[in-house]
Amino acid sequence: MTIRGLLINRYNLIIISLTCSVLLILILRFSKFSYAGLSVPNMLNVHLVPHTHDDVGWLKTVDQYFYGGRNDIQHAGVQYILDSVVGQLLQNPERRFIYVETAFFYRWWKNQPPSMQKAVRQLVDQGRLEFVNGGWCMSDEATTHYSAVIDQMTLGLRFLNDTFGPCGRPRVAWHIDPFGHAREHASMFAQMGYDGFFFGRLDYQDRTNRIRTLEQELLWRASESLEPPYADLFTGILPNGYNPPKGFCWDQSCDDAPIMDDPDLEDYNVDDVVQRFAAAANSQAMAYKTKHIIMTMGSDFQYENANLWYKNLDKLIRYVNTRQANGSQINVLYSTPSCYLQELHRANLTWTLKTDDFFPYADDAHNFWTGYFTSRPALKRYERVSNGRLQTCNQLEVLGGPSSRKGPFGAGDSETLREAMAVAQHHDAVSGTEKQHVANDYARRLANGWQHCQVVVSNSLAALSGSSAGRIYCDNLNVSACPLTEASKKVTDIHAHSCTHARPHRWHARTHKQKQIHNPIHKETKDRGYAVNELVFQAQAPPLGYSTYSVSVLQNGPPSASVKSGPPAAIQNKFVRATFDPATGLLDSLTNLETQQTIRLTQNFYWYNASDGKSSISDQASGAYIFRPNSSSPFIISCTAETESIQLQEVRQQFGPWVSQVIRLHSNSKALEMEWTVGPVPIADGLGKEVITRLDSSIASSGVFYTDSNGREVLRRKKDFRPTWDLRQTEPVAGNYYPINSRAYIKDDKDQLTVVTDRSQGGSSIHDGSLEIMLHRRLLHDDWRGVGEPLNEMSGVFPLGLVVRGRLLLSLTPPALAADAHRPLAQENVLQPLLSFTEGGPPPGSLLEFSGLQAALPPAVHLLTLSQWGQDSLLIRLEHQFQTKESKEHSVPFTVNLQVYTQYTHICTWEPLGTHIHTLFPSQSIINLFMVYLIGKDSVRRPTDNSYPMQGS
Amino acid sequence: MTIRGLLINRYNLIIISLTCSVLLILILRFSKFSYAGLSVPNMLNVHLVPHTHDDVGWLKTVDQYFYGGRNDIQHAGVQYILDSVVGQLLQNPERRFIYVETAFFYRWWKNQPPSMQKAVRQLVDQGRLEFVNGGWCMSDEATTHYSAVIDQMTLGLRFLNDTFGPCGRPRVAWHIDPFGHAREHASMFAQMGYDGFFFGRLDYQDRTNRIRTLEQELLWRASESLEPPYADLFTGILPNGYNPPKGFCWDQSCDDAPIMDDPDLEDYNVDDVVQRFAAAANSQAMAYKTKHIIMTMGSDFQYENANLWYKNLDKLIRYVNTRQANGSQINVLYSTPSCYLQELHRANLTWTLKTDDFFPYADDAHNFWTGYFTSRPALKRYERVSNGRLQTCNQLEVLGGPSSRKGPFGAGDSETLREAMAVAQHHDAVSGTEKQHVANDYARRLANGWQHCQVVVSNSLAALSGSSAGRIYCDNLNVSACPLTEASKKVTDIHAHSCTHARPHRWHARTHKQKQIHNPIHKETKDRGYAVNELVFQAQAPPLGYSTYSVSVLQNGPPSASVKSGPPAAIQNKFVRATFDPATGLLDSLTNLETQQTIRLTQNFYWYNASDGKSSISDQASGAYIFRPNSSSPFIISCTAETESIQLQEVRQQFGPWVSQVIRLHSNSKALEMEWTVGPVPIADGLGKEVITRLDSSIASSGVFYTDSNGREVLRRKKDFRPTWDLRQTEPVAGNYYPINSRAYIKDDKDQLTVVTDRSQGGSSIHDGSLEIMLHRRLLHDDWRGVGEPLNEMSGVFPLGLVVRGRLLLSLTPPALAADAHRPLAQENVLQPLLSFTEGGPPPGSLLEFSGLQAALPPAVHLLTLSQWGQDSLLIRLEHQFQTKESKEHSVPFTVNLQVYTQYTHICTWEPLGTHIHTLFPSQSIINLFMVYLIGKDSVRRPTDNSYPMQGS
């Protein structure tokens, strides 16, 4: 099968993931049975929502949380929670529970005997157990990429759909814990068909304001591109974070008094409890618009012994409602967020519209949760790399056919990496706010997933190329180690490429003698590579395919590159010119040679002195979550850089023993690459450091800058300003930080300077014309948000601080042309080509180049997903990757012709298109397509061998 | 009904409480069903015993423990434990559980719906839920009186029998936590028909020794009086206290790793767990004799979420037993103590015989749990007084007939006090090792119980006397306050007497002007009485009856007693003479005028400086449990006493501001009374104090002294010696302390000096001829055994240390005659007469005196219990109160003629005697008799009105 110009001719309701509109309608019809009638009109109805919040890793690993291991760190065992809750639900049909994290539920479910599975199915069918959110985890919103979020949601929702059908479908998105809320997340949730969204954390000033104006419930218009109401989402802010009101926590982890209702008892407290509850309910009702309020009766890892909760909630409901006979106007009921939402819907009110997002999050004046935008930069990068590897693995699994999973290299699978990636989206995973051993576990999972995928890739490449030669992936290339290429005289290098647009890659087509690199990592580590030479050449791979290069050593000494000490006047290619100040060695200006525009641009590295919590203003220290610099002026690391340059393309800058940078211009690239290396951050002075790089330009940005949301739409930011309330700024730096997932820019009428990042980072524009990005953090104090460790990462087994390396890509354009550059640049950064090596030359007769597409897709259309769905079906996701109005050329609807060149057309359908094979793509739209083999319809079966006809391109 | 000379003519199997031998046989037949076959011959069988240890009050009150209130103090909620365990037992028929404390179980049971009760009955019938011990609580062994222990056991066992029948009957006594073990407890358990006894705590040297000699399982011959095997009891010492082996605690309160059996898991630990378990089992097996070992899988308040335990135990059993296929010789099974015991029985071994007890208990060289023998002396006294009140209440409830419960004074009951007394027997109640607020709660319960009983008493006295005049009980006479007697000119005083031997009481027959008392309690408290005069006269009440006295004020000023400053040369009556040293004011000698024997005897007060835990030898401080004096020599409070004497009968000694004493000789008494008052113990010097009184005599005691066991048999103690092992003495004082429940003595060939106490206290004989008794403790440090508070008792709302008063009765006799004196003296002290007052004179025609017995019982026979059993039955317990060989006259079997004078003879039976109405009482025997009305057998029904013919005497 080859995908060649997907063509669709009707406008589709945009539904991401497997939960299609048909399912939605079914749900609305069937899930309301026992709820109706529990609320009482004209009374204050208090919806008690029993729930547990089960982090998919945080203080403990996801395995430890599931089993209840390492309870010395935190008492939490999800297996027991589900055991217990189900048992309690079965005891009383009025009780309800919601469950969120499918990563845990799935694991529990597969350990249950059929009798228990049957009982649980019944609970779900009756709405007593309701899934909310339902992704594999509750993803982080500040540091995730939309493609990984969609994947993790798909994984969870698919399990629920396959297992429970329509009744298992979550109708409410539930992000009660993430530390700020991204507009793109709301947009995705709206497009996935959720009826509403609830969360717990928002800026304290914002909350105060909303309580005053009764705007804790609102309508979020979450996309500028998608036509309303496609990205509109009802959004509710929960009253107590996600905790119960004070005094009513009846979990085993709480100490609140149970209801003691034996009247003979000294401690009899029914009257007191009822009175306190009425006070709490009435007080809460003052802050919301309707006669319905919601109370989250649960918290982190609660309900491990659900009896404690339910026994007391049963009594609470009984005793509070009994008072109605004496004129009480309060009615309490077991409920769920969707039941509550239904009541809000019935109230038929108009909600305030919100179009910006909920970043940054501060829980008090000096407590901005903007540190985690950057925390654990190496993990953030590894997660991003792994996302690309997963897409490659998925695609090759499809392209290589069934033998990909079981072939000459053994049995492989993509599930392991898919699940590892899904787990890594958790709001204490890629966010960097977990304990160190848990961060290690996430990385281990990704590495293990990749091992499973390597088998798939090897098998697939064997099927596609016809060569079963052993392949090496040189997983440690990030630390410049690859035993094969270090030792071999001849190597074959395959670039597997998951981008759907043919594009040359930044592989330098030249060979030079490698100079010793300054960073200590290269000097002091012992288990890493010993290569002294580096081969750099430009390679090109076709879209959705691979190409093969053979490399041989021709002579013992490689040709030497021209290395020159001191800064060059400039480096340049045919598109870009960058000049350097000879006095400082720093970047000086940037010119777009095509548009003939130049800006003054200098760049350097700085560090903020992390607050140690000993200030008189506030005892808040910087930590994994919180960014709180001691002063608003960062310290410069070095005013000058020692530099050397290599030909006209590369300048190497050393800013001292722990910061260096290589600035490159690839011959065919329009972007200036800045490869920074930071670390080990010194702490011998007892000061925690938060290291930034800052670009200072001549652009008249007027306090405005732009950052993306989860790698998709871009939002406008203004210094010391929030669109929906009158901000009292209390942290001039941290309070202006925003997440940068893939890009940020500043602009004026003439110039736009866009920076594309290789991972999520925090950043801001504190001064006009300036853009700063936080690269690395090394801290000496915990910030008292629970993780209980200072964020002080080490280099493996060495007692040195972690060294982190990354790339920023700079693009200077007129504002109108910027997106044309940064959209593909960023996409390319997410889906980097995969390299594999075999010893010796390619076997004779093997196919050296392959593409799954007959032609590249149009630039606006991106193949977001191509993966095996079932044994006889594929999932294909296409998206329009341009935001509305950002590109004259591309921000327009495209019609894609989905012409399928396969001999199996007669036994396939495209769902949800059916027989239609054209569709219109407006900006930022995403469509799911399932290609399903209609087994049994025809005697022609899907082939199961290597003859799977992929080679038609 | 009048009881007049109970006559019984056959020798009976001695069974205390309702569990008779018939039940025992039934149990042996029926309770073995599912257990058979689970153990494997020739393998090491590991009996896992899931259990919870639920203190009936300790850090929290019994109510708080039941409900799970005050979880901020300690996480514990028994209601949830039983909910959870029952749920888990129902899930898997192999699982077992034992439950101990009927006070909790009873409460839980009555809240269950019939369906749950039915399910639980089935679990009990099938042996999956097994009751062990089964008393209302797990009584303390060092500070309880046997009569109260029998009552509390009866209360619990009766509930189990009534509710579950034979299958509910505990077959094993289970005292896993009490801090040392009394021989009398073992004797009672043997007589109650228990098959065996298990406990957890014993002296660390003793344990080491027994591990070496494989004598942790033994046969305890628990009475010198009862013919073997009537007081023989198999006794097992549990391997880990009552905890699981290290690393295998799977309760929610523990942190041990759960079994993580997903082989894909990083944390997979099945092999490790199995290996560690085998090591633990093999190591334990080395210390026991058979191929069966027991592991207690539980601890304090565990199993609140039983799923955690059972889920992992299920896996443990499965994985360990699976290894048998590979040659493992270990077999693990769910079991109970009685199943384990059955296997030991099958092993057909001979166990070592033990005839002494397990006091004192030390868990290390400087850590003797001998402080609690005295801790909270006021509570200990109040408990003892309440026991007497309960017996009075029980008896009057019977004697007064049905109108006792509902009569002219309203509705009353004896259950409330019975339950309060039962709860007070707990090993953290009367022991004094609970937190202050819990001690207050025990006292409140006793007071409340007494309020309920007062109604019974008033109703009964109204029925018996024919007068319904209002009665006042002057409950605060202990602090000399009684508004009625302070204000009235004429008062009628009724002495209700529960002793069954007519005997004059120590009520002085004289009136004198009361001198101001020295202790500050009288000066500084405001809510207490203002009486300045004290009327002292001798009164006499008939056995099991009452007499009435009228007191009138004849003139405004009362006659003055002769008060003389300075010590008299002596005080004396016709039996006793005590001389005083004129120089010091201290006691000098004691003479028995009848036997013409004199000893030198001096007495004074001292304090040990409580260790503050800062010594270099050990960091153990004295606390509620532990007694650890800083030095072996106590500090004298004063070398001399300021004295004054009143006539020839009373000497008042003041030893400083906080210790005083009155030494009295009542005209008809053979005992010298020493009424001590101690407190507030000063702590301004920062030193905790443990106050003793010490008697130093000329008796050549040779390091030997004697103390009673739970108020019954007396054991020989020898300084720095233990009968069963070679003691290495490490605490010369604390290591020689023993509990004194009712009496202690020293003797030589000629003289025996016996001290009868009014409550449980600790004491010793550190020097020859010396006997010391600890009276009061005020400490400034916690002793790290869990209570978490220093034992620093205050006087109510006043910030002053508690003042405590008590009486010691001294008797000097030849050894052969000592028991004839101290047995009745001690019994009298337990069952003190109750006083009630009415204003004005007795109504004309009312009966002024009454006895339920036509004649006193023989001196050796004591009416231990007379109480209503059912609507139509009574419980009567008779005992032979003399130990074998201690009295020439009384330590012989008696035949009692049980002649019943009641018009209902033809519709009554005596159970278990049936038609026999004679029985033989050997020393220290107890017999239960149930007088049952055979309703329906005859048309004559039991009368239900006040005409109940009690007045026949």
PDB file of N, CA, C and O in Angstrom, chain B residues 176-196:
ATOM      1  N   ILE B 176      -1.227 -11.163  73.565  1.00  0.00           N
ATOM      2  CA  ILE B 176      -0.003 -10.887  72.821  1.00  0.00           C
ATOM      3  C   ILE B 176       0.700  -9.616  73.243  1.00  0.00           C
ATOM      4  O   ILE B 176       1.877  -9.463  72.998  1.00  0.00           O
ATOM      5  N   ASP B 177      -0.010  -8.716  73.908  1.00  0.00           N
ATOM      6  CA  ASP B 177       0.592  -7.413  74.201  1.00  0.00           C
ATOM      7  C   ASP B 177       0.874  -7.136  75.673  1.00  0.00           C
ATOM      8  O   ASP B 177       1.790  -6.372  75.973  1.00  0.00           O
ATOM      9  N   PRO B 178       0.108  -7.693  76.631  1.00  0.00           N
ATOM     10  CA  PRO B 178       0.360  -7.321  78.022  1.00  0.00           C
ATOM     11  C   PRO B 178       1.823  -7.492  78.411  1.00  0.00           C
ATOM     12  O   PRO B 178       2.522  -8.367  77.903  1.00  0.00           O
ATOM     13  N   PHE B 179       2.216  -6.642  79.363  1.00  0.00           N
ATOM     14  CA  PHE B 179       3.646  -6.422  79.618  1.00  0.00           C
ATOM     15  C   PHE B 179       4.124  -7.282  80.776  1.00  0.00           C
ATOM     16  O   PHE B 179       4.525  -6.781  81.831  1.00  0.00           O
ATOM     17  N   GLY B 180       4.091  -8.555  80.567  1.00  0.00           N
ATOM     18  CA  GLY B 180       4.377  -9.503  81.637  1.00  0.00           C
ATOM     19  C   GLY B 180       3.112 -10.313  81.862  1.00  0.00           C
ATOM     20  O   GLY B 180       2.008  -9.855  81.532  1.00  0.00           O
ATOM     21  N   HIS B 181       3.276 -11.522  82.435  1.00  0.00           N
ATOM     22  CA  HIS B 181       2.141 -12.422  82.495  1.00  0.00           C
ATOM     23  C   HIS B 181       1.988 -13.023  83.876  1.00  0.00           C
ATOM     24  O   HIS B 181       2.933 -13.574  84.446  1.00  0.00           O
ATOM     25  N   ALA B 182       0.755 -12.906  84.384  1.00  0.00           N
ATOM     26  CA  ALA B 182       0.458 -13.312  85.755  1.00  0.00           C
ATOM     27  C   ALA B 182       0.048 -14.776  85.781  1.00  0.00           C
ATOM     28  O   ALA B 182      -0.681 -15.247  84.907  1.00  0.00           O
ATOM     29  N   ARG B 183       0.482 -15.459  86.814  1.00  0.00           N
ATOM     30  CA  ARG B 183       0.119 -16.865  86.904  1.00  0.00           C
ATOM     31  C   ARG B 183      -1.386 -17.022  87.080  1.00  0.00           C
ATOM     32  O   ARG B 183      -1.993 -17.959  86.550  1.00  0.00           O
ATOM     33  N   GLU B 184      -1.986 -16.101  87.805  1.00  0.00           N
ATOM     34  CA  GLU B 184      -3.421 -16.229  88.045  1.00  0.00           C
ATOM     35  C   GLU B 184      -4.226 -16.105  86.754  1.00  0.00           C
ATOM     36  O   GLU B 184      -5.267 -16.732  86.596  1.00  0.00           O
ATOM     37  N   HIS B 185      -3.725 -15.289  85.832  1.00  0.00           N
ATOM     38  CA  HIS B 185      -4.396 -15.218  84.534  1.00  0.00           C
ATOM     39  C   HIS B 185      -4.371 -16.580  83.846  1.00  0.00           C
ATOM     40  O   HIS B 185      -5.382 -17.042  83.314  1.00  0.00           O
ATOM     41  N   ALA B 186      -3.202 -17.196  83.854  1.00  0.00           N
ATOM     42  CA  ALA B 186      -3.101 -18.515  83.218  1.00  0.00           C
ATOM     43  C   ALA B 186      -4.033 -19.504  83.916  1.00  0.00           C
ATOM     44  O   ALA B 186      -4.693 -20.330  83.273  1.00  0.00           O
ATOM     45  N   SER B 187      -4.087 -19.397  85.245  1.00  0.00           N
ATOM     46  CA  SER B 187      -4.967 -20.291  85.992  1.00  0.00           C
ATOM     47  C   SER B 187      -6.426 -20.084  85.583  1.00  0.00           C
ATOM     48  O   SER B 187      -7.182 -21.025  85.339  1.00  0.00           O
ATOM     49  N   MET B 188      -6.814 -18.811  85.508  1.00  0.00           N
ATOM     50  CA  MET B 188      -8.201 -18.537  85.098  1.00  0.00           C
ATOM     51  C   MET B 188      -8.479 -19.070  83.698  1.00  0.00           C
ATOM     52  O   MET B 188      -9.515 -19.668  83.431  1.00  0.00           O
ATOM     53  N   PHE B 189      -7.521 -18.830  82.782  1.00  0.00           N
ATOM     54  CA  PHE B 189      -7.735 -19.303  81.405  1.00  0.00           C
ATOM     55  C   PHE B 189      -7.872 -20.826  81.381  1.00  0.00           C
ATOM     56  O   PHE B 189      -8.694 -21.377  80.659  1.00  0.00           O
ATOM     57  N   ALA B 190      -7.029 -21.486  82.158  1.00  0.00           N
ATOM     58  CA  ALA B 190      -7.116 -22.952  82.196  1.00  0.00           C
ATOM     59  C   ALA B 190      -8.496 -23.364  82.706  1.00  0.00           C
ATOM     60  O   ALA B 190      -9.151 -24.248  82.144  1.00  0.00           O
ATOM     61  N   GLN B 191      -8.933 -22.710  83.770  1.00  0.00           N
ATOM     62  CA  GLN B 191     -10.224 -23.079  84.349  1.00  0.00           C
ATOM     63  C   GLN B 191     -11.380 -22.714  83.424  1.00  0.00           C
ATOM     64  O   GLN B 191     -12.455 -23.288  83.497  1.00  0.00           O
ATOM     65  N   MET B 192     -11.171 -21.736  82.559  1.00  0.00           N
ATOM     66  CA  MET B 192     -12.221 -21.379  81.608  1.00  0.00           C
ATOM     67  C   MET B 192     -12.286 -22.364  80.451  1.00  0.00           C
ATOM     68  O   MET B 192     -13.146 -22.257  79.602  1.00  0.00           O
ATOM     69  N   GLY B 193     -11.334 -23.276  80.406  1.00  0.00           N
ATOM     70  CA  GLY B 193     -11.403 -24.315  79.388  1.00  0.00           C
ATOM     71  C   GLY B 193     -10.632 -24.011  78.126  1.00  0.00           C
ATOM     72  O   GLY B 193     -10.792 -24.706  77.124  1.00  0.00           O
ATOM     73  N   TYR B 194      -9.791 -22.991  78.147  1.00  0.00           N
ATOM     74  CA  TYR B 194      -8.968 -22.733  76.966  1.00  0.00           C
ATOM     75  C   TYR B 194      -7.988 -23.873  76.747  1.00  0.00           C
ATOM     76  O   TYR B 194      -7.466 -24.451  77.702  1.00  0.00           O
ATOM     77  N   ASP B 195      -7.716 -24.167  75.493  1.00  0.00           N
ATOM     78  CA  ASP B 195      -6.778 -25.240  75.157  1.00  0.00           C
ATOM     79  C   ASP B 195      -5.326 -24.781  75.230  1.00  0.00           C
ATOM     80  O   ASP B 195      -4.412 -25.607  75.348  1.00  0.00           O
ATOM     81  N   GLY B 196      -5.124 -23.489  75.084  1.00  0.00           N
ATOM     82  CA  GLY B 196      -3.753 -22.996  75.093  1.00  0.00           C
ATOM     83  C   GLY B 196      -3.737 -21.493  75.217  1.00  0.00           C
ATOM     84  O   GLY B 196      -4.776 -20.834  75.137  1.00  0.00           O
TER      85      GLY B 196
END
